[in-house]
Amino acid sequence: NIDFDTFKYFEMSDLYKDKNSFYYHSDNDLKKIKSDIDVKSAEKVLKLNDFIKDKNNLYYQEVKIDKIDNKNLKILYFDGIDVLKNGNKIFAEGKKLNIKSPETFEIILSKYYNFPNLIYGKDDKNVYAISKFDKTYSSKVIKNADVNSFEVMENSMYTKDKNNIYFVSKSLYDEYDTYFEQDGIIKMKVADKNSFVIEKNDFSYDKNSVYFMGKKINGINSAGFKIISNLNSDFSFFLTDNKNLYKFITIFSEDTDE
């Protein structure tokens, strides 16, 4: 039974508590939550939407994810993705990230984070993309990216360092959510950094080539390149260069990546 004298809102969406239990408000009903959370010592981790701590443990929503280390508990990011450091472990939305050197890890801050659930971080040796990769939050190493010169470009699916441009390929994007491909971090090896331009609809170009989703399109000239329309579809486009008009259908060769 609910103890109405101590019953109150827990400052997290649809979550309430009394002196004995937590309750979830759903469909105009209060449902008691089965959880190991110590109700008396439980509190929300400030600024984060879904992290809870008690005297013993750290929880994401109502699920225990780690023993609490209050001396080394630190919020790293909370604008779109909640990222938290607990002791020597890094969590994003409750999922432990595979960070090689968590003691040196930090989020790369940028004004260009235009996909709320795609951010980047780094430790002393590696750069990481952090997002929903196939619907589960995780971190992916951007192989051989230079830690010191790495930066986010004006569309945050694109990044660069002193050597290369990188692209993170999305597998689903709609008005509700964005997922990125499990193996979708592409090094644009032939892209010219000095003349590189990001266009709409995942197109880009430089002085030599035109690209779609980080991969070179053969047979089209970057001189005079324009996107005419997307033919009421995300899979086919009319494009033009300084000589021809093209109908482009977004299918790539698995063997050549082109």
PDB file of C-alpha atoms in Angstrom:
ATOM      1  CA  ASN A   1       0.000   0.000   0.000  1.00  0.00           C
ATOM      2  CA  ILE A   2       1.146   3.534  -0.734  1.00  0.00           C
ATOM      3  CA  ASP A   3       2.179   5.626   2.277  1.00  0.00           C
ATOM      4  CA  PHE A   4       0.462   8.895   1.390  1.00  0.00           C
ATOM      5  CA  ASP A   5       2.211  10.884   4.138  1.00  0.00           C
ATOM      6  CA  THR A   6       5.608  10.360   2.455  1.00  0.00           C
ATOM      7  CA  PHE A   7       4.446   9.955  -1.142  1.00  0.00           C
ATOM      8  CA  LYS A   8       6.081  12.456  -3.557  1.00  0.00           C
ATOM      9  CA  TYR A   9       7.362  13.022  -7.087  1.00  0.00           C
ATOM     10  CA  PHE A  10      10.969  11.875  -7.530  1.00  0.00           C
ATOM     11  CA  GLU A  11      11.877  14.603 -10.085  1.00  0.00           C
ATOM     12  CA  MET A  12      12.213  12.083 -12.886  1.00  0.00           C
ATOM     13  CA  SER A  13       9.603  11.470 -15.560  1.00  0.00           C
ATOM     14  CA  ASP A  14       6.676   9.420 -14.255  1.00  0.00           C
ATOM     15  CA  LEU A  15       8.616   8.241 -11.175  1.00  0.00           C
ATOM     16  CA  TYR A  16       7.282   8.609  -7.614  1.00  0.00           C
ATOM     17  CA  LYS A  17       8.257   7.281  -4.193  1.00  0.00           C
ATOM     18  CA  ASP A  18       7.113   6.899  -0.613  1.00  0.00           C
ATOM     19  CA  LYS A  19       9.174   5.784   2.385  1.00  0.00           C
ATOM     20  CA  ASN A  20       9.093   2.154   1.244  1.00  0.00           C
ATOM     21  CA  SER A  21       8.959   1.887  -2.538  1.00  0.00           C
ATOM     22  CA  PHE A  22       9.202   3.471  -5.960  1.00  0.00           C
ATOM     23  CA  TYR A  23       6.202   3.734  -8.277  1.00  0.00           C
ATOM     24  CA  TYR A  24       5.839   4.276 -12.006  1.00  0.00           C
ATOM     25  CA  HIS A  25       2.910   6.310 -13.316  1.00  0.00           C
ATOM     26  CA  SER A  26       1.494   4.832 -16.500  1.00  0.00           C
ATOM     27  CA  ASP A  27      -1.954   4.696 -18.096  1.00  0.00           C
ATOM     28  CA  ASN A  28      -3.450   6.697 -15.214  1.00  0.00           C
ATOM     29  CA  ASP A  29      -2.245   4.092 -12.739  1.00  0.00           C
ATOM     30  CA  LEU A  30       0.611   3.793 -10.228  1.00  0.00           C
ATOM     31  CA  LYS A  31       2.613   0.578 -10.501  1.00  0.00           C
ATOM     32  CA  LYS A  32       5.023  -0.484  -7.776  1.00  0.00           C
ATOM     33  CA  ILE A  33       8.540  -1.049  -9.106  1.00  0.00           C
ATOM     34  CA  LYS A  34      10.524  -4.121  -8.129  1.00  0.00           C
ATOM     35  CA  SER A  35      14.029  -2.781  -7.645  1.00  0.00           C
ATOM     36  CA  ASP A  36      17.077  -3.066  -5.389  1.00  0.00           C
ATOM     37  CA  ILE A  37      17.195   0.718  -4.928  1.00  0.00           C
ATOM     38  CA  ASP A  38      17.513   1.768  -1.297  1.00  0.00           C
ATOM     39  CA  VAL A  39      14.524   4.108  -1.080  1.00  0.00           C
ATOM     40  CA  LYS A  40      15.688   6.061   1.970  1.00  0.00           C
ATOM     41  CA  SER A  41      19.051   7.073   0.463  1.00  0.00           C
ATOM     42  CA  ALA A  42      17.998   7.267  -3.208  1.00  0.00           C
ATOM     43  CA  GLU A  43      18.461  10.514  -5.087  1.00  0.00           C
ATOM     44  CA  LYS A  44      18.563  11.684  -8.674  1.00  0.00           C
ATOM     45  CA  VAL A  45      22.008  12.352 -10.143  1.00  0.00           C
ATOM     46  CA  LEU A  46      21.750  16.094 -10.759  1.00  0.00           C
ATOM     47  CA  LYS A  47      21.040  17.297 -14.337  1.00  0.00           C
ATOM     48  CA  LEU A  48      20.736  13.753 -15.677  1.00  0.00           C
ATOM     49  CA  ASN A  49      17.308  12.466 -16.641  1.00  0.00           C
ATOM     50  CA  ASP A  50      17.534   8.775 -15.818  1.00  0.00           C
ATOM     51  CA  PHE A  51      20.444   8.119 -13.430  1.00  0.00           C
ATOM     52  CA  ILE A  52      19.706   7.351  -9.762  1.00  0.00           C
ATOM     53  CA  LYS A  53      22.139   6.728  -6.929  1.00  0.00           C
ATOM     54  CA  ASP A  54      21.698   5.387  -3.421  1.00  0.00           C
ATOM     55  CA  LYS A  55      24.189   4.683  -0.615  1.00  0.00           C
ATOM     56  CA  ASN A  56      25.497   1.601  -2.412  1.00  0.00           C
ATOM     57  CA  ASN A  57      24.868   1.634  -6.132  1.00  0.00           C
ATOM     58  CA  LEU A  58      24.335   3.545  -9.357  1.00  0.00           C
ATOM     59  CA  TYR A  59      21.203   2.872 -11.423  1.00  0.00           C
ATOM     60  CA  TYR A  60      19.977   3.759 -14.873  1.00  0.00           C
ATOM     61  CA  GLN A  61      16.249   4.193 -14.559  1.00  0.00           C
ATOM     62  CA  GLU A  62      15.572   1.393 -12.039  1.00  0.00           C
ATOM     63  CA  VAL A  63      18.303  -1.038 -13.153  1.00  0.00           C
ATOM     64  CA  LYS A  64      21.577  -1.337 -11.252  1.00  0.00           C
ATOM     65  CA  ILE A  65      24.593  -0.684 -13.467  1.00  0.00           C
ATOM     66  CA  ASP A  66      27.495  -0.290 -11.012  1.00  0.00           C
ATOM     67  CA  LYS A  67      28.574   0.184  -7.411  1.00  0.00           C
ATOM     68  CA  ILE A  68      28.608   3.861  -6.547  1.00  0.00           C
ATOM     69  CA  ASP A  69      31.908   5.732  -6.273  1.00  0.00           C
ATOM     70  CA  ASN A  70      30.795   9.073  -4.855  1.00  0.00           C
ATOM     71  CA  LYS A  71      34.332  10.474  -4.732  1.00  0.00           C
ATOM     72  CA  ASN A  72      34.762   9.864  -8.445  1.00  0.00           C
ATOM     73  CA  LEU A  73      31.236  10.428  -9.745  1.00  0.00           C
ATOM     74  CA  LYS A  74      31.231  13.058 -12.484  1.00  0.00           C
ATOM     75  CA  ILE A  75      28.737  14.246 -15.088  1.00  0.00           C
ATOM     76  CA  LEU A  76      30.542  14.545 -18.434  1.00  0.00           C
ATOM     77  CA  TYR A  77      27.663  15.543 -20.743  1.00  0.00           C
ATOM     78  CA  PHE A  78      23.882  15.959 -20.544  1.00  0.00           C
ATOM     79  CA  ASP A  79      22.638  17.685 -23.712  1.00  0.00           C
ATOM     80  CA  GLY A  80      20.984  14.940 -25.769  1.00  0.00           C
ATOM     81  CA  ILE A  81      23.004  12.052 -24.334  1.00  0.00           C
ATOM     82  CA  ASP A  82      23.590  11.603 -20.600  1.00  0.00           C
ATOM     83  CA  VAL A  83      27.250  10.631 -20.075  1.00  0.00           C
ATOM     84  CA  LEU A  84      28.536   9.863 -16.596  1.00  0.00           C
ATOM     85  CA  LYS A  85      31.872   8.785 -15.142  1.00  0.00           C
ATOM     86  CA  ASN A  86      31.672   6.519 -12.088  1.00  0.00           C
ATOM     87  CA  GLY A  87      35.087   5.576 -10.734  1.00  0.00           C
ATOM     88  CA  ASN A  88      37.003   4.301 -13.731  1.00  0.00           C
ATOM     89  CA  LYS A  89      33.984   3.535 -15.920  1.00  0.00           C
ATOM     90  CA  ILE A  90      32.127   5.701 -18.456  1.00  0.00           C
ATOM     91  CA  PHE A  91      28.389   5.258 -19.081  1.00  0.00           C
ATOM     92  CA  ALA A  92      26.179   6.717 -21.814  1.00  0.00           C
ATOM     93  CA  GLU A  93      22.435   6.348 -21.213  1.00  0.00           C
ATOM     94  CA  GLY A  94      23.190   3.498 -18.797  1.00  0.00           C
ATOM     95  CA  LYS A  95      25.434   1.565 -21.195  1.00  0.00           C
ATOM     96  CA  LYS A  96      29.114   1.097 -20.288  1.00  0.00           C
ATOM     97  CA  LEU A  97      31.377   2.495 -23.000  1.00  0.00           C
ATOM     98  CA  ASN A  98      34.490   0.699 -24.174  1.00  0.00           C
ATOM     99  CA  ILE A  99      37.028   3.440 -23.447  1.00  0.00           C
ATOM    100  CA  LYS A 100      40.699   2.425 -23.508  1.00  0.00           C
ATOM    101  CA  SER A 101      41.868   5.074 -21.030  1.00  0.00           C
ATOM    102  CA  PRO A 102      38.865   6.268 -18.972  1.00  0.00           C
ATOM    103  CA  GLU A 103      41.041   8.259 -16.578  1.00  0.00           C
ATOM    104  CA  THR A 104      41.941  10.683 -19.405  1.00  0.00           C
ATOM    105  CA  PHE A 105      38.590  10.587 -21.221  1.00  0.00           C
ATOM    106  CA  GLU A 106      36.683  13.777 -22.007  1.00  0.00           C
ATOM    107  CA  ILE A 107      33.824  14.824 -24.271  1.00  0.00           C
ATOM    108  CA  ILE A 108      34.827  16.906 -27.296  1.00  0.00           C
ATOM    109  CA  LEU A 109      32.584  19.952 -26.989  1.00  0.00           C
ATOM    110  CA  SER A 110      31.218  21.520 -30.169  1.00  0.00           C
ATOM    111  CA  LYS A 111      28.597  24.044 -31.249  1.00  0.00           C
ATOM    112  CA  TYR A 112      27.892  21.785 -34.240  1.00  0.00           C
ATOM    113  CA  TYR A 113      26.191  18.888 -32.452  1.00  0.00           C
ATOM    114  CA  ASN A 114      23.096  18.938 -34.696  1.00  0.00           C
ATOM    115  CA  PHE A 115      22.190  15.284 -34.053  1.00  0.00           C
ATOM    116  CA  PRO A 116      21.385  15.212 -30.320  1.00  0.00           C
ATOM    117  CA  ASN A 117      22.410  11.584 -29.888  1.00  0.00           C
ATOM    118  CA  LEU A 118      25.739  11.708 -31.748  1.00  0.00           C
ATOM    119  CA  ILE A 119      28.711  13.158 -29.879  1.00  0.00           C
ATOM    120  CA  TYR A 120      32.447  12.569 -29.763  1.00  0.00           C
ATOM    121  CA  GLY A 121      34.988  12.014 -27.016  1.00  0.00           C
ATOM    122  CA  LYS A 122      38.680  11.313 -26.646  1.00  0.00           C
ATOM    123  CA  ASP A 123      41.256   9.919 -24.280  1.00  0.00           C
ATOM    124  CA  ASP A 124      45.023  10.283 -24.562  1.00  0.00           C
ATOM    125  CA  LYS A 125      45.268   7.924 -27.549  1.00  0.00           C
ATOM    126  CA  ASN A 126      41.894   7.507 -29.274  1.00  0.00           C
ATOM    127  CA  VAL A 127      38.906   9.443 -30.592  1.00  0.00           C
ATOM    128  CA  TYR A 128      35.429   7.925 -30.152  1.00  0.00           C
ATOM    129  CA  ALA A 129      32.016   8.396 -31.738  1.00  0.00           C
ATOM    130  CA  ILE A 130      29.292   7.908 -29.111  1.00  0.00           C
ATOM    131  CA  SER A 131      25.729   7.200 -30.199  1.00  0.00           C
ATOM    132  CA  LYS A 132      23.040   4.616 -30.826  1.00  0.00           C
ATOM    133  CA  PHE A 133      24.775   2.107 -33.075  1.00  0.00           C
ATOM    134  CA  ASP A 134      22.027  -0.288 -34.184  1.00  0.00           C
ATOM    135  CA  LYS A 135      19.695   0.985 -31.425  1.00  0.00           C
ATOM    136  CA  THR A 136      22.120   0.494 -28.487  1.00  0.00           C
ATOM    137  CA  TYR A 137      24.343   3.217 -27.077  1.00  0.00           C
ATOM    138  CA  SER A 138      28.050   2.433 -27.408  1.00  0.00           C
ATOM    139  CA  SER A 139      31.376   3.996 -28.334  1.00  0.00           C
ATOM    140  CA  LYS A 140      33.283   3.340 -31.551  1.00  0.00           C
ATOM    141  CA  VAL A 141      36.959   4.136 -32.046  1.00  0.00           C
ATOM    142  CA  ILE A 142      37.624   6.326 -35.080  1.00  0.00           C
ATOM    143  CA  LYS A 143      40.706   4.422 -36.228  1.00  0.00           C
ATOM    144  CA  ASN A 144      43.937   6.417 -36.514  1.00  0.00           C
ATOM    145  CA  ALA A 145      42.207   9.753 -35.867  1.00  0.00           C
ATOM    146  CA  ASP A 146      44.610  12.363 -34.505  1.00  0.00           C
ATOM    147  CA  VAL A 147      43.570  13.193 -30.929  1.00  0.00           C
ATOM    148  CA  ASN A 148      45.072  16.693 -30.864  1.00  0.00           C
ATOM    149  CA  SER A 149      43.716  18.061 -34.161  1.00  0.00           C
ATOM    150  CA  PHE A 150      40.333  16.282 -34.261  1.00  0.00           C
ATOM    151  CA  GLU A 151      37.299  18.551 -34.603  1.00  0.00           C
ATOM    152  CA  VAL A 152      33.575  18.365 -35.418  1.00  0.00           C
ATOM    153  CA  MET A 153      32.465  19.952 -38.703  1.00  0.00           C
ATOM    154  CA  GLU A 154      29.289  21.994 -39.274  1.00  0.00           C
ATOM    155  CA  ASN A 155      27.275  18.799 -39.819  1.00  0.00           C
ATOM    156  CA  SER A 156      28.241  16.562 -36.902  1.00  0.00           C
ATOM    157  CA  MET A 157      28.185  13.386 -39.002  1.00  0.00           C
ATOM    158  CA  TYR A 158      31.382  14.849 -40.512  1.00  0.00           C
ATOM    159  CA  THR A 159      34.609  15.320 -38.546  1.00  0.00           C
ATOM    160  CA  LYS A 160      38.208  15.957 -39.467  1.00  0.00           C
ATOM    161  CA  ASP A 161      41.753  15.960 -38.182  1.00  0.00           C
ATOM    162  CA  LYS A 162      45.029  17.125 -39.719  1.00  0.00           C
ATOM    163  CA  ASN A 163      45.060  14.121 -42.049  1.00  0.00           C
ATOM    164  CA  ASN A 164      41.538  13.031 -42.983  1.00  0.00           C
ATOM    165  CA  ILE A 165      37.799  13.662 -43.087  1.00  0.00           C
ATOM    166  CA  TYR A 166      35.492  11.122 -41.424  1.00  0.00           C
ATOM    167  CA  PHE A 167      31.789  10.382 -41.851  1.00  0.00           C
ATOM    168  CA  VAL A 168      29.413   8.500 -39.525  1.00  0.00           C
ATOM    169  CA  SER A 169      26.706   6.782 -41.558  1.00  0.00           C
ATOM    170  CA  LYS A 170      23.150   6.698 -40.214  1.00  0.00           C
ATOM    171  CA  SER A 171      20.939   3.669 -40.669  1.00  0.00           C
ATOM    172  CA  LEU A 172      17.667   5.339 -39.625  1.00  0.00           C
ATOM    173  CA  TYR A 173      16.625   8.939 -39.265  1.00  0.00           C
ATOM    174  CA  ASP A 174      13.127  10.179 -38.610  1.00  0.00           C
ATOM    175  CA  GLU A 175      11.401  12.785 -36.502  1.00  0.00           C
ATOM    176  CA  TYR A 176      11.646  10.569 -33.428  1.00  0.00           C
ATOM    177  CA  ASP A 177      15.145   9.093 -33.377  1.00  0.00           C
ATOM    178  CA  THR A 178      18.433   8.503 -35.177  1.00  0.00           C
ATOM    179  CA  TYR A 179      20.432   5.273 -35.289  1.00  0.00           C
ATOM    180  CA  PHE A 180      23.889   4.884 -36.792  1.00  0.00           C
ATOM    181  CA  GLU A 181      25.372   1.866 -38.538  1.00  0.00           C
ATOM    182  CA  GLN A 182      27.409  -0.563 -36.448  1.00  0.00           C
ATOM    183  CA  ASP A 183      30.347  -0.322 -38.855  1.00  0.00           C
ATOM    184  CA  GLY A 184      29.405   3.066 -40.245  1.00  0.00           C
ATOM    185  CA  ILE A 185      32.512   5.168 -39.493  1.00  0.00           C
ATOM    186  CA  ILE A 186      34.043   5.951 -42.883  1.00  0.00           C
ATOM    187  CA  LYS A 187      37.466   7.473 -43.468  1.00  0.00           C
ATOM    188  CA  MET A 188      37.165   9.591 -46.606  1.00  0.00           C
ATOM    189  CA  LYS A 189      40.679   8.758 -47.775  1.00  0.00           C
ATOM    190  CA  VAL A 190      40.632  10.642 -51.082  1.00  0.00           C
ATOM    191  CA  ALA A 191      38.720  13.755 -49.926  1.00  0.00           C
ATOM    192  CA  ASP A 192      40.600  17.042 -50.253  1.00  0.00           C
ATOM    193  CA  LYS A 193      40.309  18.802 -46.877  1.00  0.00           C
ATOM    194  CA  ASN A 194      40.998  22.282 -48.200  1.00  0.00           C
ATOM    195  CA  SER A 195      38.206  22.317 -50.807  1.00  0.00           C
ATOM    196  CA  PHE A 196      35.699  20.039 -49.053  1.00  0.00           C
ATOM    197  CA  VAL A 197      32.057  21.235 -48.961  1.00  0.00           C
ATOM    198  CA  ILE A 198      29.164  19.602 -47.068  1.00  0.00           C
ATOM    199  CA  GLU A 199      25.872  19.616 -48.975  1.00  0.00           C
ATOM    200  CA  LYS A 200      22.351  18.575 -47.948  1.00  0.00           C
ATOM    201  CA  ASN A 201      20.967  15.014 -48.127  1.00  0.00           C
ATOM    202  CA  ASP A 202      24.335  13.442 -47.150  1.00  0.00           C
ATOM    203  CA  PHE A 203      26.113  14.702 -50.288  1.00  0.00           C
ATOM    204  CA  SER A 204      29.499  16.439 -50.231  1.00  0.00           C
ATOM    205  CA  TYR A 205      32.162  17.370 -52.747  1.00  0.00           C
ATOM    206  CA  ASP A 206      35.666  18.737 -53.158  1.00  0.00           C
ATOM    207  CA  LYS A 207      37.690  20.000 -56.117  1.00  0.00           C
ATOM    208  CA  ASN A 208      38.081  16.455 -57.444  1.00  0.00           C
ATOM    209  CA  SER A 209      35.032  14.350 -56.583  1.00  0.00           C
ATOM    210  CA  VAL A 210      31.440  14.122 -55.363  1.00  0.00           C
ATOM    211  CA  TYR A 211      30.508  11.906 -52.392  1.00  0.00           C
ATOM    212  CA  PHE A 212      27.353  10.413 -50.921  1.00  0.00           C
ATOM    213  CA  MET A 213      27.364   9.257 -47.289  1.00  0.00           C
ATOM    214  CA  GLY A 214      31.136   9.520 -47.244  1.00  0.00           C
ATOM    215  CA  LYS A 215      31.693   7.416 -50.374  1.00  0.00           C
ATOM    216  CA  LYS A 216      32.865   8.612 -53.773  1.00  0.00           C
ATOM    217  CA  ILE A 217      30.346   8.698 -56.650  1.00  0.00           C
ATOM    218  CA  ASN A 218      31.982   7.607 -59.888  1.00  0.00           C
ATOM    219  CA  GLY A 219      31.204   9.349 -63.164  1.00  0.00           C
ATOM    220  CA  ILE A 220      30.109  12.779 -61.934  1.00  0.00           C
ATOM    221  CA  ASN A 221      32.224  15.931 -61.974  1.00  0.00           C
ATOM    222  CA  SER A 222      32.422  18.159 -58.894  1.00  0.00           C
ATOM    223  CA  ALA A 223      32.656  21.233 -61.148  1.00  0.00           C
ATOM    224  CA  GLY A 224      29.141  22.696 -61.264  1.00  0.00           C
ATOM    225  CA  PHE A 225      27.736  20.018 -58.931  1.00  0.00           C
ATOM    226  CA  LYS A 226      24.175  20.669 -57.729  1.00  0.00           C
ATOM    227  CA  ILE A 227      21.347  18.664 -56.184  1.00  0.00           C
ATOM    228  CA  ILE A 228      18.243  19.391 -58.262  1.00  0.00           C
ATOM    229  CA  SER A 229      15.672  17.352 -56.298  1.00  0.00           C
ATOM    230  CA  ASN A 230      15.235  14.151 -54.344  1.00  0.00           C
ATOM    231  CA  LEU A 231      12.305  12.825 -56.434  1.00  0.00           C
ATOM    232  CA  ASN A 232      10.016  12.552 -53.380  1.00  0.00           C
ATOM    233  CA  SER A 233      12.253   9.789 -52.037  1.00  0.00           C
ATOM    234  CA  ASP A 234      15.322   9.352 -49.829  1.00  0.00           C
ATOM    235  CA  PHE A 235      16.728   6.861 -52.327  1.00  0.00           C
ATOM    236  CA  SER A 236      16.895   8.686 -55.669  1.00  0.00           C
ATOM    237  CA  PHE A 237      17.962  12.184 -56.722  1.00  0.00           C
ATOM    238  CA  PHE A 238      18.423  14.362 -59.797  1.00  0.00           C
ATOM    239  CA  LEU A 239      21.973  15.751 -59.822  1.00  0.00           C
ATOM    240  CA  THR A 240      23.868  17.910 -62.244  1.00  0.00           C
ATOM    241  CA  ASP A 241      27.475  18.878 -62.951  1.00  0.00           C
ATOM    242  CA  ASN A 242      28.851  21.285 -65.565  1.00  0.00           C
ATOM    243  CA  LYS A 243      28.069  18.857 -68.406  1.00  0.00           C
ATOM    244  CA  ASN A 244      25.242  16.446 -67.592  1.00  0.00           C
ATOM    245  CA  LEU A 245      22.030  15.723 -65.681  1.00  0.00           C
ATOM    246  CA  TYR A 246      21.976  12.493 -63.645  1.00  0.00           C
ATOM    247  CA  LYS A 247      19.423  10.338 -61.880  1.00  0.00           C
ATOM    248  CA  PHE A 248      21.232   9.016 -58.826  1.00  0.00           C
ATOM    249  CA  ILE A 249      19.915   5.934 -56.988  1.00  0.00           C
ATOM    250  CA  THR A 250      21.516   5.351 -53.606  1.00  0.00           C
ATOM    251  CA  ILE A 251      22.863   1.831 -53.953  1.00  0.00           C
ATOM    252  CA  PHE A 252      26.529   1.071 -53.324  1.00  0.00           C
ATOM    253  CA  SER A 253      28.737  -1.838 -54.292  1.00  0.00           C
ATOM    254  CA  GLU A 254      29.643  -3.872 -51.212  1.00  0.00           C
ATOM    255  CA  ASP A 255      32.947  -4.780 -52.886  1.00  0.00           C
ATOM    256  CA  THR A 256      34.202  -1.351 -53.921  1.00  0.00           C
ATOM    257  CA  ASP A 257      32.425   1.007 -51.478  1.00  0.00           C
ATOM    258  CA  GLU A 258      31.598   3.187 -54.515  1.00  0.00           C
TER     259      GLU A 258
END
